[in-house]
Amino acid sequence: MNAGELGEVSREMSGAVDPDAGPTIEVLACGRDAAAVWDRATAGARDEHERDCLHCAAAIADARKLDAVVHRMATEPVQPPPSVMDRVMGAVLAELRPHDVLELDSPHGPALLSRPAAAAVLRHVVDGMDGMRARSCRIEQLGPATGDASRAGPVTVAMTVTARFGVDLASVTARVRQMIIAAGAQALGVAVRRVDIEVVDVFESGLDRGGPR
Amino acid sequence: MTGAAAGVRFHVGNAVVARVAAQCAHQVPGVLGLRADLAHALLGLAGSVLGPDLVQPATDGVTATVHGDRAEIALTVVTRIGVNCRDLARAVQQEVAAAVTAYTGLAVVVQVTIAEVRLD
């Protein structure tokens, strides 16, 4: 399509409305503007002609009927279709279910453990150790063990800790590692394949109680 | 949803399965309680807004769906530290499946989510 054709089309389209007629107004058979009649009737300010004219009266009656229908529909409580709940809940469940849980090994069906809950248990165990305070604890689950897809995979744990000033970091972190592996097996029931411990701070023994968390 | 026992056909709804499952899960050692998850909270909220006709009131912490002669149950439980989570989940699955099957005759798959481990 070239520029000439476009010009032709636009001229034709603008020709559909007569530019000299101005905005077209639907007048009633008696010559009054229906919109003006409705406005005056709503305001209760009908003039002599509008009170007597059949056409004006019919226009006002139509407007009242329409008004009544619109008001009735507006006050009706909105009734959502029954599928709305299903769709919303489906979306919510899809969003939540696979989220932030560890799989537990079970022959009886899906068994899941909240990841924040598991991390809280591991932090609690480390907090109970002398000279150690847990800070963050991140748990990642690896894919299922080789061969059997139904078995839950082992996890890796990355924990940041603070140590009391003066403790032997090498031995105490080794102890943290053992404690986490043991707690994984005994308290959670997951196999801990790898433990990364990062000592991010030390604290004075005087600040021990309450701890600089 | 219909079962046949001694010529009697009966119909078990989701709510029945959910209540049996909830009651049984409460009795498993190590379960401190059931936990309404976000879905239940939203359901409760939706029920109060949309009315009980549209939203069936749910048993907190349990979602049960009956398909034909099978039921799927999802339980969200709270336990305490010192209970082995994996063993607890297995125990809940076994006990609830056995109880619901005994009561309704449905074949049952139980999903257990441990939402919280109390540390005190």
PDB file of N, CA and C in Angstrom, chain A residues 79-80 82 85 89 92-93 96-97 101 104-114 117 120-121 124 185-189, chain B residues 37-39 42-43 46 50 54-55 74 76 81 83-86 89-90 93-94 109-117 119:
ATOM      1  N   GLN A  79     -21.231 -12.096  41.908  1.00  0.00           N
ATOM      2  CA  GLN A  79     -21.114 -13.539  42.140  1.00  0.00           C
ATOM      3  C   GLN A  79     -20.006 -14.076  41.243  1.00  0.00           C
ATOM      4  N   PRO A  80     -18.834 -14.355  41.807  1.00  0.00           N
ATOM      5  CA  PRO A  80     -17.765 -14.848  40.932  1.00  0.00           C
ATOM      6  C   PRO A  80     -18.089 -16.254  40.440  1.00  0.00           C
ATOM      7  N   PRO A  82     -17.786 -20.184  39.816  1.00  0.00           N
ATOM      8  CA  PRO A  82     -17.227 -21.170  40.757  1.00  0.00           C
ATOM      9  C   PRO A  82     -15.782 -21.534  40.454  1.00  0.00           C
ATOM     10  N   MET A  85     -12.300 -19.861  42.504  1.00  0.00           N
ATOM     11  CA  MET A  85     -11.612 -20.414  43.679  1.00  0.00           C
ATOM     12  C   MET A  85     -10.601 -21.473  43.266  1.00  0.00           C
ATOM     13  N   MET A  89      -6.689 -21.196  43.981  1.00  0.00           N
ATOM     14  CA  MET A  89      -6.038 -22.153  44.872  1.00  0.00           C
ATOM     15  C   MET A  89      -4.993 -22.967  44.117  1.00  0.00           C
ATOM     16  N   VAL A  92      -1.981 -20.853  43.946  1.00  0.00           N
ATOM     17  CA  VAL A  92      -1.320 -20.725  45.250  1.00  0.00           C
ATOM     18  C   VAL A  92      -0.573 -22.011  45.596  1.00  0.00           C
ATOM     19  N   LEU A  93      -1.241 -23.144  45.379  1.00  0.00           N
ATOM     20  CA  LEU A  93      -0.607 -24.418  45.726  1.00  0.00           C
ATOM     21  C   LEU A  93       0.626 -24.665  44.863  1.00  0.00           C
ATOM     22  N   LEU A  96       3.370 -22.714  46.240  1.00  0.00           N
ATOM     23  CA  LEU A  96       3.881 -23.032  47.575  1.00  0.00           C
ATOM     24  C   LEU A  96       4.499 -24.418  47.686  1.00  0.00           C
ATOM     25  N   ARG A  97       3.913 -25.391  47.060  1.00  0.00           N
ATOM     26  CA  ARG A  97       4.238 -26.768  47.393  1.00  0.00           C
ATOM     27  C   ARG A  97       5.705 -27.132  47.179  1.00  0.00           C
ATOM     28  N   VAL A 101      11.185 -26.689  50.701  1.00  0.00           N
ATOM     29  CA  VAL A 101      11.094 -27.897  51.519  1.00  0.00           C
ATOM     30  C   VAL A 101      12.209 -28.856  51.109  1.00  0.00           C
ATOM     31  N   LEU A 104      12.117 -35.903  52.432  1.00  0.00           N
ATOM     32  CA  LEU A 104      12.556 -36.929  53.365  1.00  0.00           C
ATOM     33  C   LEU A 104      12.336 -38.283  52.699  1.00  0.00           C
ATOM     34  N   ASP A 105      13.198 -39.213  53.029  1.00  0.00           N
ATOM     35  CA  ASP A 105      13.113 -40.528  52.425  1.00  0.00           C
ATOM     36  C   ASP A 105      11.962 -41.302  53.061  1.00  0.00           C
ATOM     37  N   SER A 106      10.976 -41.671  52.247  1.00  0.00           N
ATOM     38  CA  SER A 106       9.862 -42.439  52.797  1.00  0.00           C
ATOM     39  C   SER A 106       9.298 -43.360  51.744  1.00  0.00           C
ATOM     40  N   PRO A 107       9.033 -44.615  52.121  1.00  0.00           N
ATOM     41  CA  PRO A 107       8.432 -45.539  51.156  1.00  0.00           C
ATOM     42  C   PRO A 107       6.924 -45.356  51.035  1.00  0.00           C
ATOM     43  N   HIS A 108       6.326 -44.517  51.892  1.00  0.00           N
ATOM     44  CA  HIS A 108       4.860 -44.448  51.945  1.00  0.00           C
ATOM     45  C   HIS A 108       4.275 -43.276  51.182  1.00  0.00           C
ATOM     46  N   GLY A 109       5.102 -42.490  50.525  1.00  0.00           N
ATOM     47  CA  GLY A 109       4.565 -41.341  49.806  1.00  0.00           C
ATOM     48  C   GLY A 109       5.431 -40.122  50.045  1.00  0.00           C
ATOM     49  N   PRO A 110       5.000 -38.982  49.513  1.00  0.00           N
ATOM     50  CA  PRO A 110       5.830 -37.783  49.653  1.00  0.00           C
ATOM     51  C   PRO A 110       5.929 -37.333  51.114  1.00  0.00           C
ATOM     52  N   ALA A 111       7.155 -37.103  51.571  1.00  0.00           N
ATOM     53  CA  ALA A 111       7.377 -36.601  52.926  1.00  0.00           C
ATOM     54  C   ALA A 111       8.312 -35.413  52.820  1.00  0.00           C
ATOM     55  N   LEU A 112       7.873 -34.290  53.350  1.00  0.00           N
ATOM     56  CA  LEU A 112       8.612 -33.050  53.166  1.00  0.00           C
ATOM     57  C   LEU A 112       8.902 -32.397  54.509  1.00  0.00           C
ATOM     58  N   LEU A 113      10.011 -31.687  54.552  1.00  0.00           N
ATOM     59  CA  LEU A 113      10.391 -30.975  55.768  1.00  0.00           C
ATOM     60  C   LEU A 113      10.696 -29.533  55.387  1.00  0.00           C
ATOM     61  N   SER A 114      10.095 -28.622  56.091  1.00  0.00           N
ATOM     62  CA  SER A 114      10.345 -27.211  55.825  1.00  0.00           C
ATOM     63  C   SER A 114      11.830 -26.917  55.958  1.00  0.00           C
ATOM     64  N   ALA A 117      12.730 -24.797  58.961  1.00  0.00           N
ATOM     65  CA  ALA A 117      12.657 -25.569  60.199  1.00  0.00           C
ATOM     66  C   ALA A 117      13.907 -26.429  60.371  1.00  0.00           C
ATOM     67  N   ALA A 120      16.736 -24.272  61.369  1.00  0.00           N
ATOM     68  CA  ALA A 120      16.614 -23.868  62.767  1.00  0.00           C
ATOM     69  C   ALA A 120      17.123 -24.973  63.693  1.00  0.00           C
ATOM     70  N   VAL A 121      16.828 -26.226  63.343  1.00  0.00           N
ATOM     71  CA  VAL A 121      17.300 -27.348  64.162  1.00  0.00           C
ATOM     72  C   VAL A 121      18.832 -27.384  64.163  1.00  0.00           C
ATOM     73  N   HIS A 124      20.246 -24.588  66.170  1.00  0.00           N
ATOM     74  CA  HIS A 124      20.026 -24.852  67.593  1.00  0.00           C
ATOM     75  C   HIS A 124      21.101 -25.791  68.140  1.00  0.00           C
ATOM     76  N   ALA A 185      21.336 -36.781  60.692  1.00  0.00           N
ATOM     77  CA  ALA A 185      20.891 -38.166  60.702  1.00  0.00           C
ATOM     78  C   ALA A 185      19.863 -38.423  61.796  1.00  0.00           C
ATOM     79  N   GLN A 186      20.141 -37.864  63.021  1.00  0.00           N
ATOM     80  CA  GLN A 186      19.296 -38.239  64.164  1.00  0.00           C
ATOM     81  C   GLN A 186      18.047 -37.373  64.288  1.00  0.00           C
ATOM     82  N   ALA A 187      18.189 -36.064  64.099  1.00  0.00           N
ATOM     83  CA  ALA A 187      17.038 -35.189  64.320  1.00  0.00           C
ATOM     84  C   ALA A 187      16.205 -35.020  63.051  1.00  0.00           C
ATOM     85  N   LEU A 188      16.881 -34.928  61.903  1.00  0.00           N
ATOM     86  CA  LEU A 188      16.131 -34.653  60.682  1.00  0.00           C
ATOM     87  C   LEU A 188      15.846 -35.911  59.876  1.00  0.00           C
ATOM     88  N   GLY A 189      16.802 -36.829  59.874  1.00  0.00           N
ATOM     89  CA  GLY A 189      16.627 -38.003  59.033  1.00  0.00           C
ATOM     90  C   GLY A 189      17.061 -37.761  57.599  1.00  0.00           C
TER      91      GLY A 189
ATOM     92  N   ASP B  37      -1.660 -24.144  56.730  1.00  0.00           N
ATOM     93  CA  ASP B  37      -0.662 -23.482  55.888  1.00  0.00           C
ATOM     94  C   ASP B  37      -1.304 -22.288  55.192  1.00  0.00           C
ATOM     95  N   LEU B  38      -0.560 -21.678  54.323  1.00  0.00           N
ATOM     96  CA  LEU B  38      -1.060 -20.471  53.659  1.00  0.00           C
ATOM     97  C   LEU B  38      -2.341 -20.758  52.883  1.00  0.00           C
ATOM     98  N   ALA B  39      -2.375 -21.936  52.270  1.00  0.00           N
ATOM     99  CA  ALA B  39      -3.562 -22.282  51.487  1.00  0.00           C
ATOM    100  C   ALA B  39      -4.804 -22.303  52.376  1.00  0.00           C
ATOM    101  N   LEU B  42      -5.793 -18.809  53.340  1.00  0.00           N
ATOM    102  CA  LEU B  42      -6.498 -18.149  52.236  1.00  0.00           C
ATOM    103  C   LEU B  42      -7.908 -18.696  52.079  1.00  0.00           C
ATOM    104  N   LEU B  43      -8.042 -20.008  52.266  1.00  0.00           N
ATOM    105  CA  LEU B  43      -9.371 -20.610  52.166  1.00  0.00           C
ATOM    106  C   LEU B  43     -10.297 -20.024  53.219  1.00  0.00           C
ATOM    107  N   ALA B  46     -11.136 -16.580  52.163  1.00  0.00           N
ATOM    108  CA  ALA B  46     -12.062 -16.603  51.033  1.00  0.00           C
ATOM    109  C   ALA B  46     -13.457 -16.995  51.517  1.00  0.00           C
ATOM    110  N   LEU B  50     -16.482 -14.787  50.494  1.00  0.00           N
ATOM    111  CA  LEU B  50     -17.370 -15.296  49.449  1.00  0.00           C
ATOM    112  C   LEU B  50     -18.568 -16.050  50.010  1.00  0.00           C
ATOM    113  N   LEU B  54     -19.692 -21.212  48.601  1.00  0.00           N
ATOM    114  CA  LEU B  54     -18.681 -21.323  47.556  1.00  0.00           C
ATOM    115  C   LEU B  54     -17.417 -21.981  48.062  1.00  0.00           C
ATOM    116  N   VAL B  55     -17.084 -21.756  49.308  1.00  0.00           N
ATOM    117  CA  VAL B  55     -15.845 -22.269  49.867  1.00  0.00           C
ATOM    118  C   VAL B  55     -16.193 -23.194  51.034  1.00  0.00           C
ATOM    119  N   ALA B  74      -3.069 -34.474  52.190  1.00  0.00           N
ATOM    120  CA  ALA B  74      -1.859 -33.710  52.482  1.00  0.00           C
ATOM    121  C   ALA B  74      -1.988 -33.153  53.892  1.00  0.00           C
ATOM    122  N   THR B  76      -0.058 -31.114  57.159  1.00  0.00           N
ATOM    123  CA  THR B  76       1.040 -30.245  57.569  1.00  0.00           C
ATOM    124  C   THR B  76       1.126 -30.312  59.088  1.00  0.00           C
ATOM    125  N   ILE B  81      11.915 -30.731  68.664  1.00  0.00           N
ATOM    126  CA  ILE B  81      13.270 -31.221  68.466  1.00  0.00           C
ATOM    127  C   ILE B  81      13.461 -32.501  69.286  1.00  0.00           C
ATOM    128  N   VAL B  83      12.635 -35.431  67.933  1.00  0.00           N
ATOM    129  CA  VAL B  83      11.893 -36.419  67.161  1.00  0.00           C
ATOM    130  C   VAL B  83      12.525 -36.470  65.779  1.00  0.00           C
ATOM    131  N   ASN B  84      12.861 -37.653  65.323  1.00  0.00           N
ATOM    132  CA  ASN B  84      13.454 -37.785  63.995  1.00  0.00           C
ATOM    133  C   ASN B  84      12.381 -37.471  62.940  1.00  0.00           C
ATOM    134  N   CYS B  85      12.643 -36.436  62.160  1.00  0.00           N
ATOM    135  CA  CYS B  85      11.620 -35.940  61.226  1.00  0.00           C
ATOM    136  C   CYS B  85      11.231 -36.996  60.189  1.00  0.00           C
ATOM    137  N   ARG B  86      12.229 -37.710  59.689  1.00  0.00           N
ATOM    138  CA  ARG B  86      11.923 -38.710  58.665  1.00  0.00           C
ATOM    139  C   ARG B  86      11.052 -39.824  59.247  1.00  0.00           C
ATOM    140  N   ALA B  89       7.535 -38.550  59.823  1.00  0.00           N
ATOM    141  CA  ALA B  89       6.765 -38.449  58.587  1.00  0.00           C
ATOM    142  C   ALA B  89       6.283 -39.832  58.152  1.00  0.00           C
ATOM    143  N   ARG B  90       7.172 -40.829  58.251  1.00  0.00           N
ATOM    144  CA  ARG B  90       6.769 -42.192  57.869  1.00  0.00           C
ATOM    145  C   ARG B  90       5.654 -42.709  58.766  1.00  0.00           C
ATOM    146  N   GLN B  93       2.383 -41.082  57.897  1.00  0.00           N
ATOM    147  CA  GLN B  93       1.863 -41.627  56.643  1.00  0.00           C
ATOM    148  C   GLN B  93       1.222 -42.993  56.852  1.00  0.00           C
ATOM    149  N   GLN B  94       1.933 -43.857  57.605  1.00  0.00           N
ATOM    150  CA  GLN B  94       1.422 -45.214  57.814  1.00  0.00           C
ATOM    151  C   GLN B  94       0.124 -45.211  58.609  1.00  0.00           C
ATOM    152  N   VAL B 109      -3.089 -42.140  49.609  1.00  0.00           N
ATOM    153  CA  VAL B 109      -1.707 -41.667  49.558  1.00  0.00           C
ATOM    154  C   VAL B 109      -1.620 -40.446  50.470  1.00  0.00           C
ATOM    155  N   VAL B 110      -0.661 -40.482  51.391  1.00  0.00           N
ATOM    156  CA  VAL B 110      -0.550 -39.393  52.355  1.00  0.00           C
ATOM    157  C   VAL B 110       0.740 -38.621  52.099  1.00  0.00           C
ATOM    158  N   GLN B 111       0.600 -37.329  51.920  1.00  0.00           N
ATOM    159  CA  GLN B 111       1.783 -36.471  51.848  1.00  0.00           C
ATOM    160  C   GLN B 111       1.906 -35.735  53.175  1.00  0.00           C
ATOM    161  N   VAL B 112       3.077 -35.823  53.771  1.00  0.00           N
ATOM    162  CA  VAL B 112       3.306 -35.157  55.051  1.00  0.00           C
ATOM    163  C   VAL B 112       4.325 -34.037  54.851  1.00  0.00           C
ATOM    164  N   THR B 113       3.993 -32.860  55.349  1.00  0.00           N
ATOM    165  CA  THR B 113       4.956 -31.763  55.368  1.00  0.00           C
ATOM    166  C   THR B 113       5.169 -31.362  56.821  1.00  0.00           C
ATOM    167  N   ILE B 114       6.429 -31.415  57.265  1.00  0.00           N
ATOM    168  CA  ILE B 114       6.731 -30.945  58.618  1.00  0.00           C
ATOM    169  C   ILE B 114       7.065 -29.464  58.491  1.00  0.00           C
ATOM    170  N   ALA B 115       6.178 -28.632  59.022  1.00  0.00           N
ATOM    171  CA  ALA B 115       6.303 -27.187  58.800  1.00  0.00           C
ATOM    172  C   ALA B 115       7.159 -26.531  59.864  1.00  0.00           C
ATOM    173  N   GLU B 116       7.198 -27.155  61.037  1.00  0.00           N
ATOM    174  CA  GLU B 116       7.908 -26.500  62.128  1.00  0.00           C
ATOM    175  C   GLU B 116       8.450 -27.551  63.080  1.00  0.00           C
ATOM    176  N   VAL B 117       9.653 -27.281  63.584  1.00  0.00           N
ATOM    177  CA  VAL B 117      10.233 -28.125  64.633  1.00  0.00           C
ATOM    178  C   VAL B 117      10.432 -27.209  65.841  1.00  0.00           C
ATOM    179  N   LEU B 119      11.773 -25.854  69.235  1.00  0.00           N
ATOM    180  CA  LEU B 119      13.117 -26.060  69.774  1.00  0.00           C
ATOM    181  C   LEU B 119      13.161 -26.119  71.292  1.00  0.00           C
TER     182      LEU B 119
END
